[in-house]
Coordinates of N, CA, C and O in Angstrom, one line a residue:
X288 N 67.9 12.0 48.1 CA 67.1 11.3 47.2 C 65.9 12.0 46.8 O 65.4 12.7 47.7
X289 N 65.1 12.1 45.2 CA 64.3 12.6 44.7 C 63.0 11.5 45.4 O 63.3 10.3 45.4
X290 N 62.0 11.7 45.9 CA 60.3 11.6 45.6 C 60.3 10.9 44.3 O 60.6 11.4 43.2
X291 N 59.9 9.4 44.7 CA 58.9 9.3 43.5 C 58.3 10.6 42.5 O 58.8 11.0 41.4
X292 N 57.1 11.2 43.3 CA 55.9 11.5 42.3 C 57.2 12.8 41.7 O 57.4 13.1 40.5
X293 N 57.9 13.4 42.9 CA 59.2 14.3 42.6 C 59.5 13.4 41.1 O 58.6 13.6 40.3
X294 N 60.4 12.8 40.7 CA 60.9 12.6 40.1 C 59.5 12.4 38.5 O 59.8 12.3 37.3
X295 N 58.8 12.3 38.9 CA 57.5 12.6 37.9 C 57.5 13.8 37.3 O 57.9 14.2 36.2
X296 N 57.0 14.6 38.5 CA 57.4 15.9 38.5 C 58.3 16.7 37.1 O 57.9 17.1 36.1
X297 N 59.7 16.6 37.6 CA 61.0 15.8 36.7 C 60.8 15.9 35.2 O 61.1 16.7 34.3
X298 N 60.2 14.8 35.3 CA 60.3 14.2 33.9 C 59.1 14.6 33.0 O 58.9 14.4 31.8
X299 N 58.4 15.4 34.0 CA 56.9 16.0 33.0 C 57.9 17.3 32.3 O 58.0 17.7 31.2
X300 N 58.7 17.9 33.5 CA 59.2 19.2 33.1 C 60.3 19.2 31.8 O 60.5 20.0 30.8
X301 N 61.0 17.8 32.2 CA 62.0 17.7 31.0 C 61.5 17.5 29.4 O 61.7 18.1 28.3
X302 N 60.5 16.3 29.9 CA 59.4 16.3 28.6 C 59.3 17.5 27.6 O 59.8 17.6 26.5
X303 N 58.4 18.7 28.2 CA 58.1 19.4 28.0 C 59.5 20.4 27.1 O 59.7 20.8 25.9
X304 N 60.1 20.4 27.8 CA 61.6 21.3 27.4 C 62.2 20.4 26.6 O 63.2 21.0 26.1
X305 N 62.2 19.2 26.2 CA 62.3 18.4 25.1 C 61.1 18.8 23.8 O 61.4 19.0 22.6
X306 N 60.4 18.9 24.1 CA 59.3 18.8 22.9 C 59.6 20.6 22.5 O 59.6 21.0 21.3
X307 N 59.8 21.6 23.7 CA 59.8 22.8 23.1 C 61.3 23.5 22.8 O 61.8 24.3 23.7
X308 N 61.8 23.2 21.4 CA 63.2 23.2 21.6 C 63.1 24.7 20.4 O 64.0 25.3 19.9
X309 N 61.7 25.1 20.3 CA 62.2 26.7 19.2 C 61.5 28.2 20.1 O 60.9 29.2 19.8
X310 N 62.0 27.7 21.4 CA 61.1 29.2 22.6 C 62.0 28.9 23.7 O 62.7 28.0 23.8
X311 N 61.8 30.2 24.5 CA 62.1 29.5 25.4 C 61.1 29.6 26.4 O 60.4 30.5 26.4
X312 N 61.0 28.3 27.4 CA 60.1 27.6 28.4 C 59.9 29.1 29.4 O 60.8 29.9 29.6
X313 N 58.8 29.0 29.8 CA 58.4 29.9 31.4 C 58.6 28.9 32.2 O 58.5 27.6 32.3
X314 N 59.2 30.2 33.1 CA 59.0 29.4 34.6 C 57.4 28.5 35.0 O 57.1 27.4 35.4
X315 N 56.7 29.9 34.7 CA 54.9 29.2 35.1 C 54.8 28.3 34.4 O 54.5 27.4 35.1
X316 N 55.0 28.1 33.4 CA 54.7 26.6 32.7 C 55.5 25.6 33.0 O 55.2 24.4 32.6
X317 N 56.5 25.9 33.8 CA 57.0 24.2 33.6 C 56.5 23.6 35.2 O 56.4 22.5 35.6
X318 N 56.2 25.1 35.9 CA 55.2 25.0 37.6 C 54.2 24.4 37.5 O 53.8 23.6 38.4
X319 N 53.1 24.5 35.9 CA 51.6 23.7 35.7 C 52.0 22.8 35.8 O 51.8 22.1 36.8
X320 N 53.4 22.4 34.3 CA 53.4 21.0 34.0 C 53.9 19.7 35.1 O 53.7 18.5 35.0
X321 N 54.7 20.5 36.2 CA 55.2 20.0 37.1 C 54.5 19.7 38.1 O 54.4 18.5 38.4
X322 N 53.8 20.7 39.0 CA 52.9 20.5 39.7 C 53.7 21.1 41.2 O 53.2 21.2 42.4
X323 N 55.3 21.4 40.6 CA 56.1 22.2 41.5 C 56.3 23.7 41.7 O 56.2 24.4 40.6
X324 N 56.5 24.3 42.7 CA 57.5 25.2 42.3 C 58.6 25.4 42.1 O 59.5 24.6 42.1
X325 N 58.7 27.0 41.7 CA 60.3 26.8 40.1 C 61.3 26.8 41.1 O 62.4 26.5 40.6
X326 N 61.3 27.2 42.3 CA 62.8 26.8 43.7 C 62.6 25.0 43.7 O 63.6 24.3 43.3
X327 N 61.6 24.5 44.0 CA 61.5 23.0 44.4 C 62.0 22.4 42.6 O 63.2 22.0 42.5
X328 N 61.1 22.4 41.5 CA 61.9 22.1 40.6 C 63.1 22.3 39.8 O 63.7 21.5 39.1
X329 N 63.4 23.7 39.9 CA 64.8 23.6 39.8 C 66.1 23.0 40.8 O 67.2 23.0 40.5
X330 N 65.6 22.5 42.2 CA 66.3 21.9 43.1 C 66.1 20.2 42.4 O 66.9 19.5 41.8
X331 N 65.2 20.0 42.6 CA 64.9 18.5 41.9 C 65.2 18.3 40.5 O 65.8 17.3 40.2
X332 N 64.9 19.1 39.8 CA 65.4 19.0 38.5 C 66.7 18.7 38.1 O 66.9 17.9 37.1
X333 N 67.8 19.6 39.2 CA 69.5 19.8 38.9 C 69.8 18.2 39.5 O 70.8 17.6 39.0
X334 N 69.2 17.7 40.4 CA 69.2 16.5 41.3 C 69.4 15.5 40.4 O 70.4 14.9 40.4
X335 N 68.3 15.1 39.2 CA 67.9 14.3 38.9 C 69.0 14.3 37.4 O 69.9 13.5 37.2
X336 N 68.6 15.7 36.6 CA 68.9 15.9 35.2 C 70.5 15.9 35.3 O 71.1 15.0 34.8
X337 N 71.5 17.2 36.1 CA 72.4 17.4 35.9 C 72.4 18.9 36.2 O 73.3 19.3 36.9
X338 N 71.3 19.7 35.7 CA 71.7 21.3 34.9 C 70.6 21.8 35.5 O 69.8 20.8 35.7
X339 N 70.1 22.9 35.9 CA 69.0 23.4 36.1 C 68.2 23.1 34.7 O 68.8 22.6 33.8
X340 N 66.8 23.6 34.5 CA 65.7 23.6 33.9 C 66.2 24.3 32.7 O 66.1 23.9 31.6
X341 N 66.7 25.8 33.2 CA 67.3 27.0 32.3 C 67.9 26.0 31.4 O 67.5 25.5 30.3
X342 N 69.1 25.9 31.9 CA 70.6 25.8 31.5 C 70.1 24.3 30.4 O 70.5 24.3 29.2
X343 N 69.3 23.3 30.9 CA 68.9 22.1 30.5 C 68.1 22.6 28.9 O 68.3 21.8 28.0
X344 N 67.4 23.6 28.6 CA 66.6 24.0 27.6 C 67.6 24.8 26.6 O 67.5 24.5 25.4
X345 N 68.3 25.4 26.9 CA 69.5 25.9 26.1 C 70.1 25.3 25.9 O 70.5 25.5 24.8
X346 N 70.8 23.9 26.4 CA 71.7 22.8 25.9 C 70.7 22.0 24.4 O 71.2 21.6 23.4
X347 N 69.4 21.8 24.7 CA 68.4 21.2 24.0 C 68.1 22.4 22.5 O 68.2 21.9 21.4
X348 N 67.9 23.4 22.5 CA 67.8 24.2 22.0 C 69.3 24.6 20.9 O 69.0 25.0 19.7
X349 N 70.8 24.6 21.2 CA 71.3 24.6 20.6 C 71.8 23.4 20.2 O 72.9 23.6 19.6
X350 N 71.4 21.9 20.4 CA 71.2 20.8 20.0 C 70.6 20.9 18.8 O 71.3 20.6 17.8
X351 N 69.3 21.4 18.8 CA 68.6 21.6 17.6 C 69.4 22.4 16.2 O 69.5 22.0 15.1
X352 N 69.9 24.1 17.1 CA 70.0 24.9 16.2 C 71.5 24.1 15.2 O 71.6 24.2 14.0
X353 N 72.3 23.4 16.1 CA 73.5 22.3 15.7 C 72.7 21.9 14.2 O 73.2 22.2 13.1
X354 N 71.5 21.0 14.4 CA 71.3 20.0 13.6 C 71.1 20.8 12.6 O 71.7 20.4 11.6
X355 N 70.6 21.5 12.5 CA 69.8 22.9 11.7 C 70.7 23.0 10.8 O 70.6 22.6 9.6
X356 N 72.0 23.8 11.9 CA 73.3 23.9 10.6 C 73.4 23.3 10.1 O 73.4 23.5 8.9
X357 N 73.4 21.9 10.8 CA 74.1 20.5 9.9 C 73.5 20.5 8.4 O 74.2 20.3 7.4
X358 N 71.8 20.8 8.4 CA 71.7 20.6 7.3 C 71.0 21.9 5.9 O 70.0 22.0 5.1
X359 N 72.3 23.0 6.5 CA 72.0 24.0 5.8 C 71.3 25.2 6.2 O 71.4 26.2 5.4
X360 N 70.7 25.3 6.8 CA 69.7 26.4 7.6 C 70.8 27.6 7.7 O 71.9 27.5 8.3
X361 N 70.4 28.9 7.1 CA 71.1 29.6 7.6 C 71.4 30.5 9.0 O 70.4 30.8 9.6
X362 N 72.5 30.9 9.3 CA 72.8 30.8 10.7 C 72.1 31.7 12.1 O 72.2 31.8 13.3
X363 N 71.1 32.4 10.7 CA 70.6 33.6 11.6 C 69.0 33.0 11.4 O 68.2 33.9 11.9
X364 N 68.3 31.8 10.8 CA 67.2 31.1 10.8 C 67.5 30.0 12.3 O 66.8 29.9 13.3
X365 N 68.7 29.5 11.8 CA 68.9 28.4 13.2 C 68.6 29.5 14.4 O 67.5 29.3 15.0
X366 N 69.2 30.3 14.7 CA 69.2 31.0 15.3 C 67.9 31.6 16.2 O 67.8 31.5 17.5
X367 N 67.2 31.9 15.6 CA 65.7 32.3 15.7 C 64.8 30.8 15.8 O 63.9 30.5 16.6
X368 N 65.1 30.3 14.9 CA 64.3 28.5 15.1 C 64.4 28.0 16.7 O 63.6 27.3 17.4
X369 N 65.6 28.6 17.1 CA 65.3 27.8 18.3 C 65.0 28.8 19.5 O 65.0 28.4 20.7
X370 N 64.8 30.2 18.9 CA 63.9 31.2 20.2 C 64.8 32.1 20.8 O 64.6 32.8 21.9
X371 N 66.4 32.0 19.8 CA 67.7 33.3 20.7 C 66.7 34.6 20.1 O 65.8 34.5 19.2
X372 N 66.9 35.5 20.7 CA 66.4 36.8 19.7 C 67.3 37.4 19.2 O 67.0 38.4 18.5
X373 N 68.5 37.1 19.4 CA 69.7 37.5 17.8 C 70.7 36.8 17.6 O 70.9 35.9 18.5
X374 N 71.5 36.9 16.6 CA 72.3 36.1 16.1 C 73.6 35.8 16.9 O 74.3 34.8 16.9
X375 N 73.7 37.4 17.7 CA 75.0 37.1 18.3 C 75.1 36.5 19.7 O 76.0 36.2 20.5
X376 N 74.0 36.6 19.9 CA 73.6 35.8 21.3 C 73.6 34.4 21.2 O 74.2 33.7 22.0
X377 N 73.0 34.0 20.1 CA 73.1 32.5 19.9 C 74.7 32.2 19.4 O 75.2 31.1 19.8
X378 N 75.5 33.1 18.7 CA 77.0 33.1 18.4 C 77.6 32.5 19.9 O 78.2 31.5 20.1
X379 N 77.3 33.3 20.5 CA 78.0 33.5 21.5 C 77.8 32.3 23.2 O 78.5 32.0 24.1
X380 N 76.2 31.7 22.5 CA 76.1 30.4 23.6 C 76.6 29.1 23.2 O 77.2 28.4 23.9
X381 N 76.1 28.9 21.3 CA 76.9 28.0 20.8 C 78.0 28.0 21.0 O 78.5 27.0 21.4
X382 N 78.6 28.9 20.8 CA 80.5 28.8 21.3 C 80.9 28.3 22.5 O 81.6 27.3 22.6
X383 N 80.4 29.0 23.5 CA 80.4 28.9 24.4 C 80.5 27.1 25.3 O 81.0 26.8 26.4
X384 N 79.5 26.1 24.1 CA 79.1 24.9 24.5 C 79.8 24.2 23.8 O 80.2 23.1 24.3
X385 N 80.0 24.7 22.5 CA 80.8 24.0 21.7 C 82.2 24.4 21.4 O 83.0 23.8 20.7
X386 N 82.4 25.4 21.9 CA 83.7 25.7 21.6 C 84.5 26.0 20.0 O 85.7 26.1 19.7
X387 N 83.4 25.9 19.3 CA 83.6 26.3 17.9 C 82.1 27.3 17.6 O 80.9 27.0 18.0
X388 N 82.6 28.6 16.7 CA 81.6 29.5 16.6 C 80.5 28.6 15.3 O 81.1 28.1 14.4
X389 N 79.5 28.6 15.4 CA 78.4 28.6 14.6 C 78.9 28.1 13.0 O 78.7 27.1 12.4
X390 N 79.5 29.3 12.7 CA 79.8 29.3 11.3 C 81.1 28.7 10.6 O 81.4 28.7 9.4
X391 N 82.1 28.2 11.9 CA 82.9 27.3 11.6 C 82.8 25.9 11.8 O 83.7 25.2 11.7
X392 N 81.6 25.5 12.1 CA 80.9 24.1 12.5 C 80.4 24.1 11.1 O 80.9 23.2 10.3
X393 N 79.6 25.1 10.6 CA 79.3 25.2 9.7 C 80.3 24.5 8.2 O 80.1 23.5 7.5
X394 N 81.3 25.5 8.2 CA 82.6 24.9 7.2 C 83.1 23.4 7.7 O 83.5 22.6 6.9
X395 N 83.1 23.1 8.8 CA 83.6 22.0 9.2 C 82.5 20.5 8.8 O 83.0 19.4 8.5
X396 N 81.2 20.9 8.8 CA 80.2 20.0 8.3 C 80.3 19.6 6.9 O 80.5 18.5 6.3
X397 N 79.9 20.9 6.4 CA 80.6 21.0 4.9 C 81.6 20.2 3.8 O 81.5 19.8 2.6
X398 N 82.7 20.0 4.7 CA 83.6 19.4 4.4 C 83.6 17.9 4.8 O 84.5 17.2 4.5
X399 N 82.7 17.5 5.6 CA 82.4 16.5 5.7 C 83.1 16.1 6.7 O 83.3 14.9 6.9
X400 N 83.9 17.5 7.9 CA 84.5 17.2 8.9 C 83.8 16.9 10.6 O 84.6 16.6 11.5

């Protein structure tokens, strides 16, 4: 079971990686905002969230870069909007989550699919 103030902790970190969905988060920062260390909160973190901190900010992040597409952004703006440093890196995580590459989400929105 997570600690109360633990699960504070938690939810300052998630906050944070919510609100910052075009970078990606430091470890030291999410240690201020938490009040933990990044072994203790990424242990509590996975406990609570599902995903480590990492993995949790990248799901959030190509959440974003998704919506982006959705409404036209082109693929190498989404891309960078959400803090990949190239195009094929973000190619390759979005796929990876979604199982459709970037620019066939793309056609598929399009179409109103």
């Amino acid at each position: 079971a997570v600690a109360h103030d633990q699960q504070f902790a938690v939810e300052r970190a998630r906050q944070l990686l919510d609100a910052e969905t075009s970078r990606v988060v430091r470890s030291d920062e999410l240690e201020a905002v938490s009040g933990l260390t990044r072994f203790d909160l990424a242990r509590q973190f996975r406990a609570v969230v599902g995903a480590s901190p990492y993995r949790y900010s990248v799901m959030r992040r190509l959440e974003a870069a998704r919506s982006q597409i959705g409404r036209q952004a082109p693929l190498v703006d989404a891309a960078l909007n959400v803090g990949f440093a190239d195009q094929a890196h973000f190619t390759r995580m979005f796929t990876a989550r979604y199982g459709i590459t970037p620019g066939r989400y793309r056609e598929l929105r399009s179409r109103g699919g």
